[in-house]
PDB file of C-alpha atoms in Angstrom:
ATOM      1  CA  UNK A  12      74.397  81.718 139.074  1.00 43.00           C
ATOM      2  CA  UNK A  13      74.784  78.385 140.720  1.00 39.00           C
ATOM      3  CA  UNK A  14      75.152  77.872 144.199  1.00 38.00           C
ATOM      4  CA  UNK A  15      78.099  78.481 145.695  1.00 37.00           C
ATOM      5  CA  UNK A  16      80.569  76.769 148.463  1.00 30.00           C
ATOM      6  CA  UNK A  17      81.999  80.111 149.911  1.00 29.00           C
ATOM      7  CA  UNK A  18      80.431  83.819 149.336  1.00 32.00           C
ATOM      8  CA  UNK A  19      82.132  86.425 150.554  1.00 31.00           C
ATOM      9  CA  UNK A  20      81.036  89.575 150.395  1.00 35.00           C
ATOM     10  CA  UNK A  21      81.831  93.395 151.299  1.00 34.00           C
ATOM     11  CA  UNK A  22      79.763  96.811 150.477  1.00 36.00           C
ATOM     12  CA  UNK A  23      79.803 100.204 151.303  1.00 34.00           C
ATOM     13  CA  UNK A  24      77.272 102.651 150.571  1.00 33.00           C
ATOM     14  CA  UNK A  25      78.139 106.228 151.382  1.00 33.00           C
ATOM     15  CA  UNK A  26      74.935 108.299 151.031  1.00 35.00           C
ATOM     16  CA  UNK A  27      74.924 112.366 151.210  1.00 33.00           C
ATOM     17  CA  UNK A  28      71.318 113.990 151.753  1.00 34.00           C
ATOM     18  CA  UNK A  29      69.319 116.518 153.077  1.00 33.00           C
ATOM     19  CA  UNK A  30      68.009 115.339 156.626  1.00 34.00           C
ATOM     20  CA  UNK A  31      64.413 113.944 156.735  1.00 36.00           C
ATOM     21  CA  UNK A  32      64.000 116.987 159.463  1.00 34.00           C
ATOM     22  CA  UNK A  33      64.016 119.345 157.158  1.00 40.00           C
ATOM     23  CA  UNK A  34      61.289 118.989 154.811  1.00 49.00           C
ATOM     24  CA  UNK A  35      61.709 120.014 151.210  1.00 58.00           C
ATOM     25  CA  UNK A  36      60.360 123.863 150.973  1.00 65.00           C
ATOM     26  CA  UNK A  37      59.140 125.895 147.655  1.00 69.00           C
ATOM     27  CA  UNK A  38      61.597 127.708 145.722  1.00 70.00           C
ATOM     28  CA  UNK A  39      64.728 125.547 147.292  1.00 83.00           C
ATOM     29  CA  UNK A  40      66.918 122.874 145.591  1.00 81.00           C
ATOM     30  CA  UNK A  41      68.212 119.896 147.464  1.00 84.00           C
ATOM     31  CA  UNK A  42      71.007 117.307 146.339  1.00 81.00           C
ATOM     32  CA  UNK A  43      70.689 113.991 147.377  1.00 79.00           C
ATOM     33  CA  UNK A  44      73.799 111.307 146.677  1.00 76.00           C
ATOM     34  CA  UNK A  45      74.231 108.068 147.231  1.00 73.00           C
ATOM     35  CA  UNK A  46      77.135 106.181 146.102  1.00 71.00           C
ATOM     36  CA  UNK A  47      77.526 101.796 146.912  1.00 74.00           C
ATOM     37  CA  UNK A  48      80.805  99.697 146.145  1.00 74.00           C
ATOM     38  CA  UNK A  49      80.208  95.857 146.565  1.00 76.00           C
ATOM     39  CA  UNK A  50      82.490  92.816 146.077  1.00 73.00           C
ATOM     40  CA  UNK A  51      82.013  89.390 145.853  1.00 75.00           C
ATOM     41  CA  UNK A  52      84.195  86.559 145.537  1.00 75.00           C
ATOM     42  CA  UNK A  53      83.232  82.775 145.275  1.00 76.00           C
ATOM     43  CA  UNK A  54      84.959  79.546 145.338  1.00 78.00           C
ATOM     44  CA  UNK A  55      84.545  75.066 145.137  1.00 72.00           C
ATOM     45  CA  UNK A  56      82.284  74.019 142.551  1.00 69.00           C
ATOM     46  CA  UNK A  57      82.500  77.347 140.758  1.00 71.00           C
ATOM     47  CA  UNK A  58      85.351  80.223 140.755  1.00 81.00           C
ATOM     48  CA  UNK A  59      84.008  83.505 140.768  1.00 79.00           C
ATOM     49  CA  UNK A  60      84.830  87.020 141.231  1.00 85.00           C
ATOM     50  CA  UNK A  61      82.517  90.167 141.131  1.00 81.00           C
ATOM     51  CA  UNK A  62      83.111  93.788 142.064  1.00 81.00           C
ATOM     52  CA  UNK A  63      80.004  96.045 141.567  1.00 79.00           C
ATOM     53  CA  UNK A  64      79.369  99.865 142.285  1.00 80.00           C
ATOM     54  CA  UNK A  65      76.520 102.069 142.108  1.00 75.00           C
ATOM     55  CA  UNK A  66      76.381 105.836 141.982  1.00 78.00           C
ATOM     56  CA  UNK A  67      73.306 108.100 142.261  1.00 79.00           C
ATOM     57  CA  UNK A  68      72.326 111.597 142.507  1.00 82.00           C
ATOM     58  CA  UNK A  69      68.645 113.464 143.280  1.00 84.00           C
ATOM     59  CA  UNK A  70      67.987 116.943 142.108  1.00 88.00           C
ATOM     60  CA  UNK A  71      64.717 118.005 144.017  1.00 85.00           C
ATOM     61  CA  UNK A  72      63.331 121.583 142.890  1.00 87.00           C
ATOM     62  CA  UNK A  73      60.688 122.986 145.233  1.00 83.00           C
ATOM     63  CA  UNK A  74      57.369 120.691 146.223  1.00 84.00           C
ATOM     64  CA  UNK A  75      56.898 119.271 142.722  1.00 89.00           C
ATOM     65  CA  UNK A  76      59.974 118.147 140.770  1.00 93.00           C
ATOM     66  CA  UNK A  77      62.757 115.863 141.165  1.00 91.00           C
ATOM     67  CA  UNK A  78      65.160 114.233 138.383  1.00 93.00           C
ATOM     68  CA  UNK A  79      66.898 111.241 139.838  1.00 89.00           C
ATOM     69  CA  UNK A  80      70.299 110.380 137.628  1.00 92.00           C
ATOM     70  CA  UNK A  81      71.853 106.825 137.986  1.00 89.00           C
ATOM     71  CA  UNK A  82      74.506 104.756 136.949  1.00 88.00           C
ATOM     72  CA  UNK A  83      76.160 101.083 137.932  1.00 88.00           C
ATOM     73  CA  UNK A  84      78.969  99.195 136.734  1.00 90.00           C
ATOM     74  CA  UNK A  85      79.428  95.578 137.210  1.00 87.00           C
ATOM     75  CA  UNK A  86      82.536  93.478 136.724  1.00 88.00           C
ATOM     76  CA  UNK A  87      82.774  89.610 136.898  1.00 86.00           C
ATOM     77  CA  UNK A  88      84.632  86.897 135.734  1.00 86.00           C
ATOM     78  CA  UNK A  89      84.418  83.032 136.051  1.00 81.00           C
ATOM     79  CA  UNK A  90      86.336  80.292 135.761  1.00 80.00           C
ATOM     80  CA  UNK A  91      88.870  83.208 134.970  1.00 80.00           C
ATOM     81  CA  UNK A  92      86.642  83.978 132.523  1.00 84.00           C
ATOM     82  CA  UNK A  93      85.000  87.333 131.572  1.00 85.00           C
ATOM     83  CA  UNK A  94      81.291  87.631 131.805  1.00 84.00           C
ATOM     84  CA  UNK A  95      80.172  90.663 133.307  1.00 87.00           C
ATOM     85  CA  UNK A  96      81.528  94.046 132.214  1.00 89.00           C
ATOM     86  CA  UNK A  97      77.767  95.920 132.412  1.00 91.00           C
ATOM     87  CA  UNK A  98      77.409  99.475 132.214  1.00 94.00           C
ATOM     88  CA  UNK A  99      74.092 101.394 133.078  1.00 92.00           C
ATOM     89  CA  UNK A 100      72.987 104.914 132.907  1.00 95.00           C
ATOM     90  CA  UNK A 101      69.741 106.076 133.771  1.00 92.00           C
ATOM     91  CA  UNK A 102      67.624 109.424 134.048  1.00 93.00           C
ATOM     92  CA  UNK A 103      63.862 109.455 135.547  1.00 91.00           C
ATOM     93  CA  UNK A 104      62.966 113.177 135.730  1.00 94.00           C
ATOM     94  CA  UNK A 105      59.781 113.538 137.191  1.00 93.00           C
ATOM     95  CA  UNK A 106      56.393 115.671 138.537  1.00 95.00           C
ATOM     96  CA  UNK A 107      54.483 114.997 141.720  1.00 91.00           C
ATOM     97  CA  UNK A 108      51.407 115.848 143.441  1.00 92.00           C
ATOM     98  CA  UNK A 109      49.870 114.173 146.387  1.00 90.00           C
ATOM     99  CA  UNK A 110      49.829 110.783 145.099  1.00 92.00           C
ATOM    100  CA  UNK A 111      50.164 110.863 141.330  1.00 96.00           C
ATOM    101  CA  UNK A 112      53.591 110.771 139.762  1.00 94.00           C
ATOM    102  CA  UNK A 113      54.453 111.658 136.028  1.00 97.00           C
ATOM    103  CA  UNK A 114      57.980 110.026 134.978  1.00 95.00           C
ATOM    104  CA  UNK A 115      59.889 110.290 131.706  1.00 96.00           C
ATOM    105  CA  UNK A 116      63.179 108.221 131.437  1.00 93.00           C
ATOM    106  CA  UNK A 117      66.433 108.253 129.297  1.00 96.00           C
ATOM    107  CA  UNK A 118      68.463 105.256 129.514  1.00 95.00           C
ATOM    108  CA  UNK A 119      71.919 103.915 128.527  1.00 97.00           C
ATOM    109  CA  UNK A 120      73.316 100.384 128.491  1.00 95.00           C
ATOM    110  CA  UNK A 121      76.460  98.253 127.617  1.00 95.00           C
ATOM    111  CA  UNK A 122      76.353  94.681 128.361  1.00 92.00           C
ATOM    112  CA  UNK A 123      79.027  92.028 127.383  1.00 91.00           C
ATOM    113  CA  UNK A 124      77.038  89.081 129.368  1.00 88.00           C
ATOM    114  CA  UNK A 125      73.778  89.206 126.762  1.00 89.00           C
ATOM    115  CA  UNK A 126      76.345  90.510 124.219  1.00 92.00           C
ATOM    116  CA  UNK A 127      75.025  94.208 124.118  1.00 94.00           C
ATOM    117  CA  UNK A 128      76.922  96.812 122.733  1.00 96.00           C
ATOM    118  CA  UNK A 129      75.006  99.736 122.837  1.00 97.00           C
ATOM    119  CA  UNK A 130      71.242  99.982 123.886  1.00 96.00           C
ATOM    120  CA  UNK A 131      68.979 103.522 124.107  1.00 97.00           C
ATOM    121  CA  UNK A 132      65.470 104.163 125.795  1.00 96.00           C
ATOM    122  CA  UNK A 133      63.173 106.751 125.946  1.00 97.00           C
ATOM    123  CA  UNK A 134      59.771 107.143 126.980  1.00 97.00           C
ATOM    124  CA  UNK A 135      57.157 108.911 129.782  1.00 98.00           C
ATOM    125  CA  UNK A 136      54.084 107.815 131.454  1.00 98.00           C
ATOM    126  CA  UNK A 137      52.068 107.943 135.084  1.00 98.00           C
ATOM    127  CA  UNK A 138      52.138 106.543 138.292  1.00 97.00           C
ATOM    128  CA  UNK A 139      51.056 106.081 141.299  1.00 97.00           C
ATOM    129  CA  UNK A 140      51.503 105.987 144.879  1.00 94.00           C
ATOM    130  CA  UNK A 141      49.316 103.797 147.031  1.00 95.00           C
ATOM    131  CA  UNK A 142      50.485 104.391 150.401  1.00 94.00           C
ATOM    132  CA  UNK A 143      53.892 106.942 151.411  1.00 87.00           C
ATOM    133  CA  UNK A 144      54.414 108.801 154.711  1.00 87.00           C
ATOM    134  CA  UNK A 145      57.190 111.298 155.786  1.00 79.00           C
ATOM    135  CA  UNK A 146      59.662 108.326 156.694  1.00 80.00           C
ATOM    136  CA  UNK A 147      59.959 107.275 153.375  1.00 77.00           C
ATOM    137  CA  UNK A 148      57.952 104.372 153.345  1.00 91.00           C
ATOM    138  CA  UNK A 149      56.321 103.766 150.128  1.00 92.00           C
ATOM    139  CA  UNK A 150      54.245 101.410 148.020  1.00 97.00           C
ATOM    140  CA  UNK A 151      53.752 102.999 144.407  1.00 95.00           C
ATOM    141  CA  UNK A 152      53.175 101.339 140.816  1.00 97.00           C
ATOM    142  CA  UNK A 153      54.328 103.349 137.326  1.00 96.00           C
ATOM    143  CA  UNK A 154      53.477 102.079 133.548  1.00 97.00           C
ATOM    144  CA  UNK A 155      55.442 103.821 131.319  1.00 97.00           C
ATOM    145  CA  UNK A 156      56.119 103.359 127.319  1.00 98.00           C
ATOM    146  CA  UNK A 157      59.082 103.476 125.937  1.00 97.00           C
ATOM    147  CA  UNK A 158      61.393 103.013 122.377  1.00 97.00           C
ATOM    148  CA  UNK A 159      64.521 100.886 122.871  1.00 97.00           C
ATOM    149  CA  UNK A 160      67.170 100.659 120.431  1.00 97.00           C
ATOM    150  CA  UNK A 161      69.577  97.730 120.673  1.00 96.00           C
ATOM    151  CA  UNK A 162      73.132  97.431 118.827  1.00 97.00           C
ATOM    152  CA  UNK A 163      74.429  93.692 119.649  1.00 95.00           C
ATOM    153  CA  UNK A 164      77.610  92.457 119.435  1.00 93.00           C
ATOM    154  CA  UNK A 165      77.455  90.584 116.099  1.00 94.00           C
ATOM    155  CA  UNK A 166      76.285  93.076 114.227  1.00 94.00           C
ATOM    156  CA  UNK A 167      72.318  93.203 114.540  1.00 95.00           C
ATOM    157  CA  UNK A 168      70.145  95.603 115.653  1.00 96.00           C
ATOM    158  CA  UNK A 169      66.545  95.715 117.063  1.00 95.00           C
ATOM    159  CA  UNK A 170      64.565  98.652 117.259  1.00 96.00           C
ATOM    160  CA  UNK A 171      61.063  97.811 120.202  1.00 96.00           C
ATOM    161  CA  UNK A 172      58.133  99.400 121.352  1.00 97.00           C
ATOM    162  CA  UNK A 173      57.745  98.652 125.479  1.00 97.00           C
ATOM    163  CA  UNK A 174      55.580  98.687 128.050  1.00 97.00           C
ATOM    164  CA  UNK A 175      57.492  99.236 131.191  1.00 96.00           C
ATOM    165  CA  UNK A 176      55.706  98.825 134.698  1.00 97.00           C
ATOM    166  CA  UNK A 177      57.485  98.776 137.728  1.00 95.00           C
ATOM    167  CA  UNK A 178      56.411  97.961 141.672  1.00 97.00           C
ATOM    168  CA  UNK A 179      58.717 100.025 144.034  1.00 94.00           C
ATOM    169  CA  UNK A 180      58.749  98.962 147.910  1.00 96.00           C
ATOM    170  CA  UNK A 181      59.910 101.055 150.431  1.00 92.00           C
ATOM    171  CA  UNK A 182      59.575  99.545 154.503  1.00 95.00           C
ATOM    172  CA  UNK A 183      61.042 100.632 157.277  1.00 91.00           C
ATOM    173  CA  UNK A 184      60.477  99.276 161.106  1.00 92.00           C
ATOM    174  CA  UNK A 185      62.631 100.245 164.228  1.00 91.00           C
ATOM    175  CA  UNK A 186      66.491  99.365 162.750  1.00 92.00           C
ATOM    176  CA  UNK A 187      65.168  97.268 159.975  1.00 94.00           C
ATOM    177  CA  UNK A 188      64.535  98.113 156.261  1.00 90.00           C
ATOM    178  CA  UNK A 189      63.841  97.089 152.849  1.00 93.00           C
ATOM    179  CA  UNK A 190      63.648  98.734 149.574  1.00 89.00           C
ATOM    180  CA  UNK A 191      62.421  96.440 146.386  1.00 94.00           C
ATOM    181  CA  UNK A 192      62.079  97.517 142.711  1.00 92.00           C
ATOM    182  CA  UNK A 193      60.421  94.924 140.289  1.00 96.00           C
ATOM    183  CA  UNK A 194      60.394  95.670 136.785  1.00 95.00           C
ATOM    184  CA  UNK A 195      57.755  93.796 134.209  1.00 97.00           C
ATOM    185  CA  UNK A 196      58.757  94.920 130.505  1.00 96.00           C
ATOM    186  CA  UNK A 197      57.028  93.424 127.287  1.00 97.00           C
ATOM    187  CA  UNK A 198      57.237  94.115 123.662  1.00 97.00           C
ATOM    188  CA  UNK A 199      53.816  95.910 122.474  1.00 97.00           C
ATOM    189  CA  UNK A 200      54.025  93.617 118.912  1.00 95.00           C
ATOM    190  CA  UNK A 201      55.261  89.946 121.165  1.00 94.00           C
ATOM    191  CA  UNK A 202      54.216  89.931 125.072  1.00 93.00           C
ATOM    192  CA  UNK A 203      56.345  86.905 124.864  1.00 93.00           C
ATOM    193  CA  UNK A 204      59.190  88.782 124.174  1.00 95.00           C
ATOM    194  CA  UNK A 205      59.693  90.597 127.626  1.00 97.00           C
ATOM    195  CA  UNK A 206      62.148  91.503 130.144  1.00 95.00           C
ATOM    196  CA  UNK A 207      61.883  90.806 134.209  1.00 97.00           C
ATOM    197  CA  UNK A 208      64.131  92.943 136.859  1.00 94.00           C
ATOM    198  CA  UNK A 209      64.301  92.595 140.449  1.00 94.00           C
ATOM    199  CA  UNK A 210      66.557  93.800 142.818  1.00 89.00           C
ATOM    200  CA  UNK A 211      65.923  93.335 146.835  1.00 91.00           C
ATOM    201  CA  UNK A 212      67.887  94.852 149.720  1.00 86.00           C
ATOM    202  CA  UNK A 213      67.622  94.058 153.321  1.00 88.00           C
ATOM    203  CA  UNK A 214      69.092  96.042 155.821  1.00 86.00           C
ATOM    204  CA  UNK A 215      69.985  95.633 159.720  1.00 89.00           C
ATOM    205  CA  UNK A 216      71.103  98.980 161.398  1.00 85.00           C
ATOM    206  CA  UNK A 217      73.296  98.180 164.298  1.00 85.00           C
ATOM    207  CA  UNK A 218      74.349 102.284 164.542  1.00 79.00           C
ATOM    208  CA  UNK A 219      72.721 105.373 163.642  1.00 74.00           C
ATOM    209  CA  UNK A 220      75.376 105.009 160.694  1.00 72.00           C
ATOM    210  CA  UNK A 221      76.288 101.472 159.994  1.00 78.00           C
ATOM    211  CA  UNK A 222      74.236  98.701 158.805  1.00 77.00           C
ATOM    212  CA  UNK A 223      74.520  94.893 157.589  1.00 80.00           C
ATOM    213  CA  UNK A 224      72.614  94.769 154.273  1.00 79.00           C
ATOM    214  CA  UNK A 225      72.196  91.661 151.656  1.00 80.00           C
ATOM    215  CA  UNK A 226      71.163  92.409 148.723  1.00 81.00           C
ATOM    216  CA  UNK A 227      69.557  89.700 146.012  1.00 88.00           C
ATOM    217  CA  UNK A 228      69.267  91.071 142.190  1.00 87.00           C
ATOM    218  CA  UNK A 229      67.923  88.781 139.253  1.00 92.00           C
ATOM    219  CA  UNK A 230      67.260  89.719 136.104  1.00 91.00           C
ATOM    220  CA  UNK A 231      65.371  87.928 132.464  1.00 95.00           C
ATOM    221  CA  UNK A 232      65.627  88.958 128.928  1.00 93.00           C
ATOM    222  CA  UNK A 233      63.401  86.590 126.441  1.00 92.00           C
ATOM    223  CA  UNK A 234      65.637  86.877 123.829  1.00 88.00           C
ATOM    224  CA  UNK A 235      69.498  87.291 123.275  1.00 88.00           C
ATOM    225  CA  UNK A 236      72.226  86.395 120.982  1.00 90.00           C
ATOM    226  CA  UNK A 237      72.882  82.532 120.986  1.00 88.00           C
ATOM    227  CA  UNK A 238      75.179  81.503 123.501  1.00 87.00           C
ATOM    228  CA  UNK A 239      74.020  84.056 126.297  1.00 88.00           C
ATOM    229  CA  UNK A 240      72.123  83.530 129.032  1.00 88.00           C
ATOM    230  CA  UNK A 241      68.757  84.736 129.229  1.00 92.00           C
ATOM    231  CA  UNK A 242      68.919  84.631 133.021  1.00 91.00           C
ATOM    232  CA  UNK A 243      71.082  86.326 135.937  1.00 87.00           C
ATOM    233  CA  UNK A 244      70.988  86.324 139.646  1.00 86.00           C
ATOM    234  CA  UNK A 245      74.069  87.629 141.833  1.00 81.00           C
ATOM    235  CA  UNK A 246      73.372  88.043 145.824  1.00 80.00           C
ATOM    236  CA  UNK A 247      75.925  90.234 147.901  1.00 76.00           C
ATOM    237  CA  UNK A 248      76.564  90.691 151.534  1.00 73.00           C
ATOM    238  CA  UNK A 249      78.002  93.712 153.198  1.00 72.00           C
ATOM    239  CA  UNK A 250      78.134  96.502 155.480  1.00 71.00           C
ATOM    240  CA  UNK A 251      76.327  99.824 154.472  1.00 72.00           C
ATOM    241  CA  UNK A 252      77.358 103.504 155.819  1.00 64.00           C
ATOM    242  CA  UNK A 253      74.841 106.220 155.684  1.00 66.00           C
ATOM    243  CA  UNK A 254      75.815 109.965 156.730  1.00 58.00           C
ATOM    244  CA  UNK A 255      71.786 110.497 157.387  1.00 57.00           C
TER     245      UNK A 255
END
């Protein structure tokens, strides 16, 4: 995404949970949802429109077990054009004790900007937390493999073996916080043939409820059907409601 003469911006992020008072007990379930809408609309050198929302619900069963569920949507045109109409479904069950995790993941994806019409994943592996405290401040690294099957647009289809390793950042500090997830993912048979996914979000709390929060996403796929872009990069601006 080029740079842009005028970006405005608006998100809101309504987010149901469990107060951090309260910790999680044996032999209890807690629900945890968080749902974000985002627009963006740009205009001079480029004319561009994006509307983006994000959905996600936390099952947590007693001190052990949790199975996250996720799911975006992202709509975008330019020039009047279509580009983005991206779909994304995701399920990370997973086990916990002191600091080592143990993930699996199940994974759904449409995209019409790197002309994807259907793409599956599965896989499982470890991780591990390096530092976390009962704010939910966290440093922690997971490598997990997974199969990916890809249907494209024109016809093809790729079938790929992937290691997946992900960095998640959690900081918080008086009314400021950040949460960053960076995703490394090559192809076990090509390391050149990998994926990159980051996603940033900076928040300033001005209210026990209310926050301003920008958030900067970018994303890299190796290879793609001709014409596509391998690259992406969309930055929003908003204001962010939590009921917590």
């Amino acid at each position: 995404m080029r740079p842009s003469f005028l970006l405005i911006s608006a998100g809101l992020l309504l987010t149901l949970s469990a107060s951090a008072a309260h910790a999680q007990q044996p032999d209890t379930t807690l629900i945890r949802y968080s749902g974000q809408l985002a627009g963006q609309y740009t205009s001079g050198g480029v004319n561009r429109t994006l509307f983006s929302t994000n959905h996600s619900v936390t099952f947590l069963r007693g001190l052990h077990f949790g199975a996250p569920v996720t799911g975006s949507f992202i709509f975008g045109k330019q020039d009047r054009l279509l580009k983005e109409r991206e779909w994304l479904l995701n399920t990370t069950p997973y086990y916990w004790k002191g600091r080592f995790r143990f993930y699996g993941i199940g994974g759904y994806e449409r995209s019409n900007l790197r002309g994807i019409d259907n793409r599956f994943q599965v896989g499982a592996g470890p991780g591990w937390a390096f530092y976390s405290d009962s704010l939910g401040r966290e440093v922690a690294v997971s490598n997990l493999l997974i199969r990916e099957s890809t249907y494209f647009q024109d016809g093809s289809t790729r079938f790929v073996s992937r290691n997946s390793t992900r960095l998640k950042v959690a900081y918080s500090y008086r009314v400021f916080s950040l949460n960053s997830i960076t995703f490394y993912q090559p192809n076990l048979q090509n390391f050149q043939d990998y994926r990159v996914t980051q996603q940033s979000t900076l928040a300033l709390r001005f209210t026990p409820r209310f926050a301003i929060s920008s958030t900067y996403s970018y994303t890299f796929e190796r290879r793609v059907l001709e014409g596509k872009p391998t690259d992406n990069t969309n930055v929003t601006v908003g204001v962010t409601y939590s009921t917590k």
